[in-house]
Short mmCIF file of C-alpha atoms and ligand atoms in Angstrom, two decimals:
data_model
loop_
_atom_site.label_atom_id
_atom_site.label_comp_id
_atom_site.label_asym_id
_atom_site.label_seq_id
_atom_site.Cartn_x
_atom_site.Cartn_y
_atom_site.Cartn_z
CA MET A 1 9.03 18.81 -25.22
CA ALA A 2 10.47 22.28 -25.06
CA ASN A 3 6.96 23.94 -23.44
CA ASN A 4 7.31 22.97 -20.08
CA LEU A 5 11.48 22.23 -20.12
CA LYS A 6 12.72 22.70 -16.21
CA PHE A 7 16.51 20.93 -16.97
CA ARG A 8 18.51 21.63 -14.03
CA MET A 9 21.40 18.59 -13.84
CA GLN A 10 23.57 21.31 -11.65
CA SER A 11 24.24 19.77 -8.90
CA ALA A 12 23.81 22.64 -7.02
CA ASP A 13 20.17 23.14 -7.70
CA VAL A 14 18.95 20.38 -6.07
CA ILE A 15 17.15 22.37 -3.55
CA PRO A 16 13.46 22.75 -5.31
CA ASN A 17 12.50 25.90 -6.66
CA THR A 18 9.58 24.74 -4.73
CA ILE A 19 10.67 26.00 -1.15
CA VAL A 20 11.46 29.19 -2.63
CA ARG A 21 7.70 29.12 -3.30
CA TYR A 22 6.45 28.25 -0.85
CA VAL A 23 8.79 30.75 1.76
CA SER A 24 6.80 32.92 -0.54
CA SER A 25 3.61 31.91 -0.51
CA GLY A 26 2.00 33.96 2.44
CA ASN A 27 2.29 30.91 5.03
CA SER A 28 2.32 31.36 8.21
CA VAL A 29 5.48 32.81 9.64
CA LEU A 30 6.54 29.43 12.19
CA PHE A 31 6.01 27.38 8.57
CA ARG A 32 8.65 29.62 6.80
CA TRP A 33 10.59 29.80 9.41
CA LEU A 34 10.32 25.87 9.43
CA TRP A 35 11.24 25.47 5.70
CA VAL A 36 13.92 27.83 5.72
CA LEU A 37 15.83 25.57 9.06
CA MET A 38 14.91 22.75 6.92
CA VAL A 39 16.19 24.18 3.39
CA ILE A 40 20.01 25.69 5.24
CA SER A 41 20.40 22.28 6.79
CA SER A 42 20.05 19.79 3.84
CA MET A 43 22.50 22.22 2.19
CA PHE A 44 24.93 21.41 4.53
CA SER A 45 24.01 17.91 4.94
CA GLY A 46 27.20 15.24 3.83
CA HIS A 47 26.31 16.09 0.36
CA VAL A 48 28.82 13.19 -0.52
CA CYS A 49 30.52 11.98 -4.15
CA VAL A 50 26.75 9.93 -5.74
CA ALA A 51 28.24 8.57 -9.14
CA ASP A 52 28.27 5.00 -7.18
CA ARG A 53 24.86 5.17 -6.91
CA PRO A 54 22.67 2.98 -8.81
CA ASN A 55 20.48 4.90 -10.47
CA VAL A 56 16.18 3.96 -9.95
CA LEU A 57 13.77 4.15 -13.09
CA PHE A 58 10.07 3.70 -11.34
CA LEU A 59 7.55 2.36 -13.90
CA ILE A 60 3.68 2.48 -12.38
CA SER A 61 0.89 1.95 -14.79
CA ASP A 62 -2.94 3.33 -13.72
CA ASP A 63 -5.76 1.04 -12.76
CA LEU A 64 -3.94 -1.78 -13.53
CA ASN A 65 -4.95 -4.82 -11.84
CA ASN A 66 -2.90 -8.45 -12.40
CA SER A 67 -3.94 -9.37 -15.71
CA LEU A 68 -0.58 -10.28 -16.70
CA ASP A 69 1.20 -13.15 -18.32
CA CYS A 70 3.68 -13.44 -16.09
CA TYR A 71 1.30 -13.77 -12.55
CA GLY A 72 -0.23 -16.13 -14.49
CA HIS A 73 -3.19 -14.54 -16.38
CA PRO A 74 -4.97 -17.14 -18.62
CA ILE A 75 -5.05 -14.90 -21.90
CA VAL A 76 -3.50 -11.00 -21.89
CA LYS A 77 -0.39 -11.39 -22.93
CA THR A 78 2.97 -8.82 -21.16
CA PRO A 79 6.08 -10.27 -23.10
CA ASN A 80 8.09 -6.69 -21.88
CA ILE A 81 6.91 -6.44 -18.25
CA ASP A 82 7.23 -11.09 -18.15
CA LYS A 83 10.66 -10.01 -18.98
CA LEU A 84 11.41 -7.45 -16.25
CA ALA A 85 10.15 -10.08 -13.56
CA GLU A 86 12.69 -12.49 -15.05
CA ARG A 87 15.49 -9.86 -14.35
CA GLY A 88 14.57 -9.42 -10.63
CA VAL A 89 11.60 -10.51 -8.32
CA ARG A 90 8.11 -10.40 -8.78
CA PHE A 91 5.97 -9.88 -5.48
CA GLU A 92 2.74 -12.11 -5.84
CA ARG A 93 1.07 -10.27 -3.12
CA ALA A 94 1.28 -6.65 -3.02
CA TYR A 95 -1.45 -4.54 -2.37
CA CYS A 96 -2.23 -0.68 -2.45
CA GLN A 97 -3.38 1.00 0.93
CA PHE A 98 -6.27 2.72 -0.79
CA PRO A 99 -7.46 1.25 -3.99
CA LEU A 100 -8.23 4.83 -5.37
CA CYS A 101 -5.69 6.72 -7.20
CA GLY A 102 -4.79 10.21 -5.49
CA PRO A 103 -4.78 8.70 -1.88
CA SER A 104 -2.87 5.23 -3.07
CA ARG A 105 0.17 7.39 -5.04
CA ASN A 106 0.94 9.76 -1.91
CA SER A 107 1.07 7.41 -0.27
CA MET A 108 3.14 5.18 -1.96
CA LEU A 109 5.54 8.58 -2.65
CA THR A 110 5.39 9.70 0.98
CA GLY A 111 5.70 6.34 2.57
CA LEU A 112 3.25 6.92 4.55
CA HIS A 113 -0.35 5.24 4.87
CA PRO A 114 -3.45 7.44 3.66
CA ASN A 115 -4.26 8.12 7.24
CA SER A 116 -1.23 10.20 7.77
CA THR A 117 -1.01 11.85 4.56
CA GLY A 118 -4.80 12.93 5.34
CA ILE A 119 -5.53 12.43 1.36
CA LEU A 120 -8.30 10.68 1.30
CA ALA A 121 -9.85 11.77 -1.73
CA ASN A 122 -8.31 12.71 -5.41
CA SER A 123 -7.78 16.08 -6.39
CA GLN A 124 -4.94 16.86 -3.48
CA ILE A 125 -1.50 16.54 -2.05
CA PHE A 126 0.74 15.72 0.50
CA ARG A 127 1.94 19.22 0.93
CA GLN A 128 -1.94 20.50 2.06
CA THR A 129 -1.44 18.17 4.73
CA ILE A 130 2.14 17.56 5.87
CA PRO A 131 3.90 20.18 3.74
CA SER A 132 7.61 19.35 5.10
CA HIS A 133 7.28 15.65 4.63
CA HIS A 134 9.86 14.62 1.59
CA SER A 135 8.40 12.69 -1.28
CA LEU A 136 10.56 9.44 -1.82
CA PRO A 137 12.02 11.79 -5.08
CA GLN A 138 12.24 14.79 -3.10
CA SER A 139 15.13 12.73 -0.67
CA PHE A 140 16.61 11.48 -3.91
CA ARG A 141 17.15 15.11 -5.37
CA LEU A 142 18.69 16.36 -1.56
CA GLU A 143 21.17 13.37 -1.99
CA GLY A 144 22.19 14.70 -5.52
CA TYR A 145 19.97 12.51 -7.46
CA PHE A 146 18.46 14.21 -10.85
CA ALA A 147 14.59 13.44 -10.52
CA SER A 148 12.89 13.40 -13.04
CA ARG A 149 8.64 13.12 -13.95
CA ILE A 150 6.74 11.87 -17.30
CA GLY A 151 3.26 11.26 -17.47
CA LYS A 152 0.68 10.50 -13.83
CA LEU A 153 2.92 9.94 -10.78
CA TYR A 154 0.87 12.20 -8.47
CA HIS A 155 -3.31 12.47 -8.76
CA TYR A 156 -4.15 13.53 -12.51
CA ASN A 157 -7.57 13.72 -13.07
CA VAL A 158 -7.55 10.93 -16.80
CA PRO A 159 -7.92 12.08 -19.59
CA LYS A 160 -8.95 15.93 -18.38
CA SER A 161 -5.35 16.53 -16.91
CA ILE A 162 -3.36 15.03 -19.80
CA GLY A 163 -0.92 17.38 -21.03
CA THR A 164 -0.56 19.24 -17.48
CA ASN A 165 1.07 19.00 -14.79
CA GLY A 166 -2.31 17.73 -12.84
CA HIS A 167 -1.76 17.34 -8.84
CA ASP A 168 1.60 17.52 -8.80
CA ASP A 169 4.36 18.06 -6.48
CA PRO A 170 6.53 20.26 -7.96
CA GLY A 171 9.33 20.24 -4.85
CA SER A 172 9.55 16.11 -6.33
CA TRP A 173 11.04 16.76 -9.32
CA GLU A 174 13.98 18.85 -11.51
CA LEU A 175 12.38 17.92 -14.40
CA GLU A 176 8.42 17.47 -15.62
CA LEU A 177 7.29 16.00 -19.06
CA ASN A 178 3.63 15.78 -19.92
CA PRO A 179 2.61 14.74 -23.40
CA ALA A 180 -0.55 14.59 -24.83
CA GLY A 181 -1.17 12.30 -27.87
CA CYS A 182 -4.37 11.64 -29.94
CA ASP A 183 -5.90 10.09 -27.21
CA ARG A 184 -6.81 13.19 -25.33
CA LEU A 185 -5.97 15.68 -27.93
CA GLU A 186 -8.43 13.83 -31.53
CA GLU A 187 -10.45 10.86 -30.60
CA GLU A 188 -12.61 12.03 -27.33
CA PRO A 189 -15.47 12.35 -29.72
CA HIS A 190 -15.28 8.75 -31.00
CA ILE A 191 -14.85 6.98 -27.49
CA PHE A 192 -17.79 4.77 -26.48
CA SER A 193 -19.00 5.84 -22.99
CA LEU A 194 -21.93 4.67 -20.34
CA LYS A 195 -22.17 8.12 -19.64
CA PRO A 196 -22.08 9.77 -23.07
CA GLY A 197 -19.24 12.69 -23.09
CA GLN A 198 -17.60 11.53 -19.53
CA PHE A 199 -14.87 9.35 -19.69
CA GLY A 200 -12.06 9.19 -16.70
CA GLY A 201 -14.59 7.67 -14.19
CA THR A 202 -16.86 5.89 -16.24
CA LEU A 203 -16.35 2.49 -18.64
CA SER A 204 -15.19 3.80 -22.26
CA TRP A 205 -13.41 2.56 -24.96
CA TYR A 206 -12.04 2.62 -28.41
CA ALA A 207 -9.97 1.10 -30.77
CA SER A 208 -7.70 3.49 -32.45
CA PRO A 209 -6.72 3.71 -36.24
CA LYS A 210 -3.77 6.47 -35.30
CA SER A 211 -0.69 3.17 -34.24
CA ASP A 212 1.57 3.70 -31.19
CA GLN A 213 3.83 6.83 -31.50
CA TYR A 214 0.58 9.09 -31.59
CA HIS A 215 -0.91 7.97 -28.32
CA THR A 216 0.14 9.32 -24.47
CA ASP A 217 1.58 6.22 -24.17
CA GLY A 218 4.04 6.58 -27.28
CA LEU A 219 4.95 10.05 -26.57
CA LEU A 220 5.85 9.40 -22.91
CA ALA A 221 8.33 6.32 -24.62
CA ALA A 222 9.22 8.46 -26.87
CA ASP A 223 10.64 10.83 -23.70
CA ALA A 224 11.79 8.42 -21.84
CA GLU A 225 13.91 7.18 -23.85
CA TRP A 226 14.84 11.32 -24.46
CA VAL A 227 16.05 11.61 -20.45
CA LEU A 228 17.56 8.36 -20.80
CA GLU A 229 20.06 9.25 -23.67
CA ARG A 230 20.82 12.30 -21.11
CA CYS A 231 21.62 10.79 -18.27
CA ALA A 232 23.88 8.04 -20.01
CA ARG A 233 25.86 10.63 -20.99
CA ARG A 234 26.19 12.08 -17.32
CA LYS A 235 27.54 9.28 -15.35
CA ASP A 236 28.94 11.41 -13.11
CA ARG A 237 25.52 11.61 -11.49
CA PRO A 238 22.56 9.08 -10.85
CA PHE A 239 18.89 9.43 -11.69
CA PHE A 240 15.35 8.56 -10.63
CA LEU A 241 13.11 8.90 -13.34
CA ALA A 242 9.72 8.04 -13.06
CA VAL A 243 7.32 7.15 -15.97
CA GLY A 244 3.92 7.46 -15.24
CA PHE A 245 1.50 5.90 -18.42
CA TYR A 246 -1.75 6.34 -18.00
CA ARG A 247 -3.29 2.84 -20.24
CA PRO A 248 -5.22 1.23 -18.99
CA HIS A 249 -6.68 3.99 -16.69
CA THR A 250 -10.39 4.69 -18.91
CA PRO A 251 -11.22 5.95 -21.65
CA TYR A 252 -9.07 2.54 -23.13
CA VAL A 253 -8.14 3.85 -26.05
CA SER A 254 -5.00 1.84 -27.77
CA PRO A 255 -4.27 0.98 -31.57
CA LYS A 256 -6.38 -1.29 -33.40
CA PRO A 257 -4.16 -4.07 -34.00
CA TYR A 258 -4.55 -4.52 -30.11
CA PHE A 259 -8.13 -4.78 -29.85
CA ASN A 260 -7.80 -7.63 -32.56
CA ARG A 261 -5.94 -9.54 -30.70
CA TYR A 262 -8.29 -10.24 -28.05
CA PRO A 263 -11.43 -11.71 -30.01
CA GLU A 264 -14.84 -9.98 -28.76
CA GLU A 265 -16.15 -12.92 -28.42
CA GLN A 266 -13.39 -14.81 -26.16
CA MET A 267 -13.87 -12.29 -23.43
CA PRO A 268 -14.94 -13.89 -20.17
CA VAL A 269 -17.89 -13.15 -18.65
CA VAL A 270 -18.34 -13.39 -14.73
CA ARG A 271 -21.80 -15.19 -14.25
CA GLY A 272 -23.41 -16.20 -10.88
CA VAL A 273 -23.32 -12.51 -8.93
CA LYS A 274 -26.35 -12.88 -7.57
CA GLU A 275 -25.61 -16.07 -5.84
CA ASP A 276 -21.77 -14.30 -4.79
CA GLN A 277 -23.50 -10.99 -3.36
CA ALA A 278 -26.05 -12.77 -1.24
CA ASP A 279 -23.51 -13.38 1.20
CA LEU A 280 -21.98 -9.56 1.30
CA PRO A 281 -22.69 -6.68 3.84
CA SER A 282 -23.77 -4.05 1.90
CA PRO A 283 -20.74 -1.39 1.89
CA ALA A 284 -18.72 -4.35 -0.40
CA LEU A 285 -20.49 -3.78 -2.95
CA GLY A 286 -20.61 0.40 -2.19
CA SER A 287 -18.16 1.34 -5.70
CA TYR A 288 -21.03 -0.03 -7.95
CA LYS A 289 -22.17 2.90 -10.10
CA LYS A 290 -25.47 3.57 -11.73
CA GLU A 291 -24.54 3.63 -15.20
CA GLN A 292 -23.38 0.21 -14.77
CA ASP A 293 -26.86 -0.70 -15.12
CA LYS A 294 -26.92 -0.86 -18.65
CA LEU A 295 -23.85 -3.09 -19.01
CA THR A 296 -24.92 -6.65 -21.26
CA ASP A 297 -23.47 -9.43 -22.12
CA ASP A 298 -22.27 -7.52 -25.32
CA LEU A 299 -20.92 -4.40 -24.16
CA ARG A 300 -19.01 -6.70 -21.22
CA ARG A 301 -17.13 -8.04 -23.51
CA GLN A 302 -16.18 -5.28 -25.30
CA CYS A 303 -15.24 -3.77 -21.96
CA VAL A 304 -12.68 -6.09 -20.96
CA GLN A 305 -11.80 -6.61 -24.40
CA ALA A 306 -10.68 -2.82 -24.70
CA TYR A 307 -9.11 -3.12 -21.05
CA PHE A 308 -7.18 -6.39 -22.24
CA ALA A 309 -6.38 -4.08 -25.13
CA SER A 310 -4.66 -1.05 -23.63
CA ILE A 311 -2.23 -3.89 -21.12
CA THR A 312 -0.45 -5.18 -24.15
CA PHE A 313 -0.52 -1.57 -25.67
CA MET A 314 0.53 -0.36 -22.24
CA ASP A 315 3.27 -3.39 -22.26
CA ALA A 316 4.81 -2.43 -25.65
CA GLN A 317 5.70 1.03 -24.33
CA VAL A 318 7.32 -0.39 -21.41
CA GLY A 319 9.30 -2.75 -23.63
CA ARG A 320 10.35 0.36 -25.46
CA VAL A 321 11.73 2.13 -22.43
CA LEU A 322 14.02 -1.20 -21.30
CA ASP A 323 15.62 -1.85 -23.95
CA THR A 324 16.47 1.98 -23.77
CA LEU A 325 18.04 0.94 -20.81
CA ASP A 326 19.59 -1.84 -22.39
CA ARG A 327 20.63 0.01 -25.77
CA LEU A 328 22.48 2.54 -23.46
CA GLY A 329 24.49 0.47 -20.99
CA LEU A 330 22.50 1.70 -18.66
CA ALA A 331 20.51 -1.82 -17.22
CA GLU A 332 23.54 -2.77 -14.99
CA ASN A 333 23.61 -0.52 -12.44
CA THR A 334 19.71 0.73 -12.49
CA ILE A 335 16.77 -0.61 -10.18
CA VAL A 336 13.54 -0.74 -12.45
CA VAL A 337 10.08 -0.80 -10.49
CA PHE A 338 6.95 -1.89 -12.28
CA THR A 339 3.68 -1.80 -10.28
CA SER A 340 0.32 -0.02 -10.63
CA ASP A 341 -1.40 2.49 -8.29
CA HIS A 342 -4.30 -0.25 -7.76
CA GLY A 343 -6.57 -3.30 -8.88
CA TYR A 344 -9.47 -3.22 -10.71
CA HIS A 345 -12.42 -5.32 -11.33
CA LEU A 346 -14.13 -6.82 -14.40
CA GLY A 347 -17.01 -7.72 -13.41
CA GLU A 348 -16.39 -10.09 -10.06
CA HIS A 349 -18.91 -9.66 -7.49
CA GLY A 350 -20.70 -7.30 -9.60
CA LEU A 351 -18.26 -4.54 -9.89
CA TRP A 352 -16.58 -2.64 -12.49
CA GLN A 353 -13.45 0.15 -11.51
CA LYS A 354 -11.68 0.07 -8.45
CA MET A 355 -12.73 1.57 -4.98
CA SER A 356 -13.36 -1.85 -3.79
CA VAL A 357 -10.97 -3.74 -0.73
CA PHE A 358 -12.10 -7.59 -2.73
CA GLU A 359 -8.49 -8.73 -4.11
CA GLU A 360 -9.46 -7.72 -7.26
CA SER A 361 -8.97 -4.24 -6.49
CA ALA A 362 -6.73 -4.05 -3.79
CA ARG A 363 -4.08 -6.37 -5.76
CA VAL A 364 -1.33 -4.81 -7.54
CA PRO A 365 1.47 -6.01 -9.75
CA LEU A 366 4.92 -5.11 -8.39
CA ILE A 367 8.33 -6.38 -10.03
CA ILE A 368 11.97 -5.08 -8.57
CA ALA A 369 14.87 -5.43 -10.37
CA ALA A 370 17.89 -5.24 -8.70
CA PRO A 371 21.03 -5.89 -11.09
CA LYS A 372 22.67 -6.37 -8.24
CA THR A 373 21.15 -8.24 -5.71
CA GLY A 374 21.82 -11.27 -7.87
CA VAL A 375 18.19 -12.68 -7.65
CA LYS A 376 16.35 -13.21 -11.50
CA GLY A 377 13.29 -15.00 -11.36
CA GLY A 378 12.01 -15.17 -8.00
CA VAL A 379 8.38 -14.78 -6.78
CA ALA A 380 7.73 -13.38 -3.37
CA ARG A 381 4.58 -15.03 -1.95
CA ASP A 382 4.84 -12.72 1.86
CA PRO A 383 2.11 -9.71 1.52
CA VAL A 384 3.95 -6.27 1.34
CA GLY A 385 2.39 -3.00 0.03
CA LEU A 386 3.21 -0.36 -2.07
CA ILE A 387 3.81 1.65 1.43
CA ASP A 388 6.73 -0.45 1.19
CA LEU A 389 8.63 0.82 -2.25
CA TYR A 390 10.25 4.31 -0.57
CA PRO A 391 12.01 2.54 2.53
CA THR A 392 13.34 -0.30 0.01
CA LEU A 393 14.09 1.93 -3.10
CA ALA A 394 16.10 4.15 -0.02
CA GLU A 395 18.57 1.33 0.86
CA LEU A 396 19.54 -0.11 -2.49
CA CYS A 397 20.48 3.67 -2.69
CA GLY A 398 21.64 4.44 -0.02
CA VAL A 399 19.62 7.46 0.62
CA LYS A 400 18.50 8.92 3.86
CA THR A 401 14.91 8.75 4.85
CA PRO A 402 11.97 11.18 6.40
CA GLU A 403 12.58 9.12 10.48
CA ASN A 404 8.75 8.89 10.48
CA LEU A 405 8.40 6.25 7.12
CA GLN A 406 5.71 3.48 7.65
CA GLY A 407 6.61 0.57 5.65
CA GLN A 408 9.46 -1.93 5.66
CA SER A 409 12.24 -2.84 3.67
CA LEU A 410 11.80 -4.94 0.59
CA VAL A 411 15.51 -5.88 0.51
CA PRO A 412 15.96 -8.88 2.65
CA MET A 413 12.66 -10.09 0.24
CA LEU A 414 14.73 -8.94 -2.98
CA LYS A 415 18.04 -11.02 -2.16
CA ASP A 416 15.92 -14.18 -0.60
CA PRO A 417 12.40 -14.23 -1.95
CA SER A 418 11.26 -17.31 0.84
CA VAL A 419 13.10 -14.75 3.60
CA THR A 420 8.68 -13.04 5.14
CA GLY A 421 8.52 -9.15 6.48
CA ARG A 422 5.53 -8.56 8.42
CA GLY A 423 2.90 -11.12 7.37
CA TRP A 424 0.28 -8.53 6.75
CA ALA A 425 -0.75 -5.64 4.50
CA ILE A 426 -3.83 -3.52 4.95
CA THR A 427 -5.37 -1.34 2.46
CA GLN A 428 -8.85 0.66 3.22
CA VAL A 429 -11.28 2.53 1.55
CA SER A 430 -13.99 5.34 2.85
CA ARG A 431 -17.60 5.15 2.20
CA ARG A 432 -20.41 7.86 2.23
CA LEU A 433 -23.33 7.04 4.54
CA ARG A 434 -25.27 9.89 1.89
CA LYS A 435 -24.60 11.24 -1.57
CA LYS A 436 -22.13 14.22 -0.01
CA GLN A 437 -18.62 14.56 1.27
CA GLY A 438 -18.25 14.45 4.96
CA ASN A 439 -20.82 11.52 6.25
CA ARG A 440 -17.82 8.77 4.87
CA PHE A 441 -16.66 5.78 7.55
CA TYR A 442 -14.04 3.78 6.38
CA GLY A 443 -13.84 0.03 5.74
CA TYR A 444 -10.43 -1.44 6.69
CA SER A 445 -8.93 -4.58 5.50
CA LEU A 446 -6.58 -7.49 6.12
CA ARG A 447 -4.77 -9.51 3.70
CA THR A 448 -1.89 -12.00 5.13
CA PRO A 449 -1.03 -15.04 3.50
CA ARG A 450 -3.86 -17.42 4.06
CA TRP A 451 -6.50 -14.91 5.10
CA ARG A 452 -8.73 -12.05 3.92
CA TYR A 453 -11.11 -10.00 6.66
CA THR A 454 -12.22 -6.74 6.15
CA GLU A 455 -14.13 -4.91 8.99
CA TRP A 456 -16.84 -1.64 7.81
CA ALA A 457 -17.30 0.73 10.71
CA GLU A 458 -15.18 -1.08 12.90
CA GLY A 459 -17.21 -4.01 11.95
CA GLU A 460 -20.68 -2.13 12.75
CA ARG A 461 -21.32 -2.04 9.12
CA GLY A 462 -20.59 -5.08 8.51
CA ARG A 463 -17.47 -8.21 8.37
CA GLU A 464 -16.05 -9.94 5.57
CA LEU A 465 -13.88 -13.28 6.13
CA TYR A 466 -12.20 -15.26 3.05
CA ASP A 467 -10.00 -18.20 3.28
CA HIS A 468 -7.62 -17.25 0.09
CA ASP A 469 -6.39 -21.75 0.58
CA ALA A 470 -9.81 -22.67 -0.70
CA ASP A 471 -11.83 -19.89 -1.98
CA PRO A 472 -9.24 -17.40 -4.03
CA ARG A 473 -11.80 -15.80 -5.78
CA GLU A 474 -13.18 -14.62 -2.31
CA LEU A 475 -17.04 -16.12 -3.08
CA THR A 476 -17.73 -17.53 0.62
CA ASN A 477 -17.80 -14.90 2.75
CA LEU A 478 -17.24 -17.07 6.02
CA ALA A 479 -17.08 -13.79 8.76
CA ALA A 480 -21.49 -15.21 9.85
CA ASN A 481 -19.91 -18.75 10.25
CA PRO A 482 -19.50 -19.97 13.81
CA GLY A 483 -17.01 -22.20 12.97
CA TYR A 484 -14.44 -19.61 12.12
CA ALA A 485 -15.00 -17.65 15.51
CA ASP A 486 -11.73 -17.92 16.80
CA THR A 487 -10.23 -17.37 13.61
CA ILE A 488 -12.01 -13.63 13.20
CA ALA A 489 -11.61 -13.42 16.53
CA ARG A 490 -7.54 -13.18 16.00
CA LEU A 491 -7.74 -11.65 12.32
CA SER A 492 -9.87 -8.38 14.44
CA ARG A 493 -7.19 -7.79 17.04
CA GLU A 494 -4.47 -8.25 14.62
CA LEU A 495 -6.47 -5.60 11.80
CA ARG A 496 -6.86 -3.04 14.40
CA LYS A 497 -3.43 -3.27 15.84
CA ALA A 498 -2.42 -2.97 12.23
CA VAL A 499 -5.36 -0.09 12.14
CA ARG A 500 -3.44 2.33 14.36
CA GLN A 501 -0.74 2.02 12.49
CA THR A 502 -1.83 3.37 9.93
CA PHE A 503 -1.70 7.04 11.81
CA PRO A 504 0.97 9.32 12.94
CA ASP A 505 2.28 9.07 16.47
CA SER A 506 0.03 11.72 17.73
CA GLY A 507 -2.43 9.30 16.66
CA GLU A 508 -4.57 11.78 14.62
CA THR A 509 -4.63 12.64 10.52
CA PRO A 510 -3.43 15.96 9.22
CA GLN A 511 -6.22 17.88 8.22
CA LEU A 512 -6.39 19.43 4.33
CA ARG A 513 -5.77 22.88 4.61
CA PRO A 514 -6.53 23.77 0.99
CA ALA A 515 -5.08 27.11 0.76
CA LEU A 516 -1.98 26.27 1.78
CA TRP A 517 -0.46 24.84 -1.13
CA ALA A 518 -2.94 24.85 -3.89
CA PRO A 519 -1.84 26.14 -7.65
CA ASN A 520 -3.87 24.86 -10.48
CA LEU A 521 -1.88 23.50 -12.32
CA THR A 522 -4.75 21.48 -14.13
CA ASN A 523 -5.39 24.20 -16.79
CA PRO A 524 -2.28 25.45 -18.51
CA1 LIG B 601 -5.73 4.50 -10.48
CA1 LIG B 602 -19.91 -13.91 -1.90
#
C-alpha cells in the first residue's frame, strides 16, 4: 500500500496536483490561462464548513448484470448487496449510457453523455477532450471532501492494468490505491480461456485454491477498511470513497468454494437462439466474437458457473466494506451507492459479454441508500441512467456542480420511489462498418417503462421494438409489424429528441486530442 500512497488530507490541499501538471505540460497558452483562472476562482469560491455533510461510499462492480438475488434472480446469492437494498432504494430500470467500460465510466463520472464527453472507446480519459470539466469526485474535492479511489473507477485494462492507475484521472482523487492479488500476479497461467493466453476481452475462468484475502477484490475490501478507519478519525472532514471491484469481469477468477455453490450441471443454457435471431437486423448481433464459435453446452455451463461464482465472491467483499462502515459508526451519515458500469450477456440472443443494447447488456443494478431520506427497501420503477448519479449525489451533499450536467437528480425518487422522473433512459453503442477504427455508425436505444425501441444508423441499418409488458426477454422484434406503426413513429420522435439531448449545446462531439493528457499510467 505504501508504494503509491499519496495521502493528502490537509484541507489547504484541495486543489489537485494534477492542475500543476496540466499547467506545466506544454498545452496551449490559452488553455493554460483558463486553467489558472479556474483554479484561482475555485480557491475563493466559498470554502464553507463541510463537517456536517454526509459521506459518500461509491461501490461499483465491473461487467455486472442484474443477476442478483434482490433483482429476483432465481439462482445467484448476493446477501450483502440485498441487505444494502433493504436500507435504501433499488432502481428496477437503471441503464448505462454505453455498454463498454471506458465510455460508460467517463459518462457516469462527468455527468455527460458519451456524445458530450467525446469518449466513445476504451483507453481514453475525458481530460483528452473536455479537460476543464469537473468530474464528480473532483466537485466534491473542490468543496473540501477527501476523495479517494480504490481499484477501478475510470477505464482500466482488466486484468493487465490491475495494480496500476489504469486510464485514471488523478485530478479526481487525493488518494489512489491499486492492489493486485493472486488472480493477477500468480494464477494467469492456470486460467482457461477461449483464446489461450488472453483473458480480458474473452471468456475465461478459473476456480482458485486461494481464499478471498489473496484476491484483488479481497485486497480492495481490506484497503477500503484501512481508509475508512482513518476517515472515521476525521469527523471534521467528510469523505467520498470510491471502491471499484474487478469481478465479475473476465477472467472470472474467484475462490473455489464460490464455484461449489453453483453446480455446473444446474447452470442454465439459453435455447432457441436461431429462431430468436431470425427477426434481428445484423448490427443487433454485432458484438458477437468469432472465438465464441468454440462454445459447447458444457463450456457454456462452466462459463455461467464461473460468472455467478465471481458475483457472490464480489458480494462478500462488498459485505466486508459495509460491515466496516457499521463497525466504525459511519453508516448513519454515509450515502452508499452500488452499481455496475454496464450489463452482460450469458448467451441470450446468442450473445456473450457486453456491447449490445439489449436489456441484458444495457441494464445495470443501481441501489442508493441515503440514510436521511427515510426510505428503506424502496423500489423505483421509472427508467433512470448512470448519468443521473452525479446530480443526485451532489444534491444530497449540497455540492456545487458544473452547469452543463445532462442527468436528472434522483433525490425525489429516493424520497418517494413512486415518483416518476424523466420517463426514459437512452443507451448508445458503436458498430464498425469494417474491421478498423473510423468507419463507425451508432445504434441508439430508448427504454421507457413499457418499450425498448432501437434504431441502427438512424434506422437505415435496422430497427427493433420490444414490448416489455408481453416480452421481457425481448424475443419478438415488432419493428416490422404494421400494427405497431403508430407506436414506432411516436418512439422514433422521442428517441431522436433524446439523442439531441446527448450532445453539448454546440451540437458537436468534442474531438479527442490524444496529446493533451496522455501519461502512461498503466505501466509502472
Ligand atoms: Ca466493464
Ligand atoms: Ca427475436
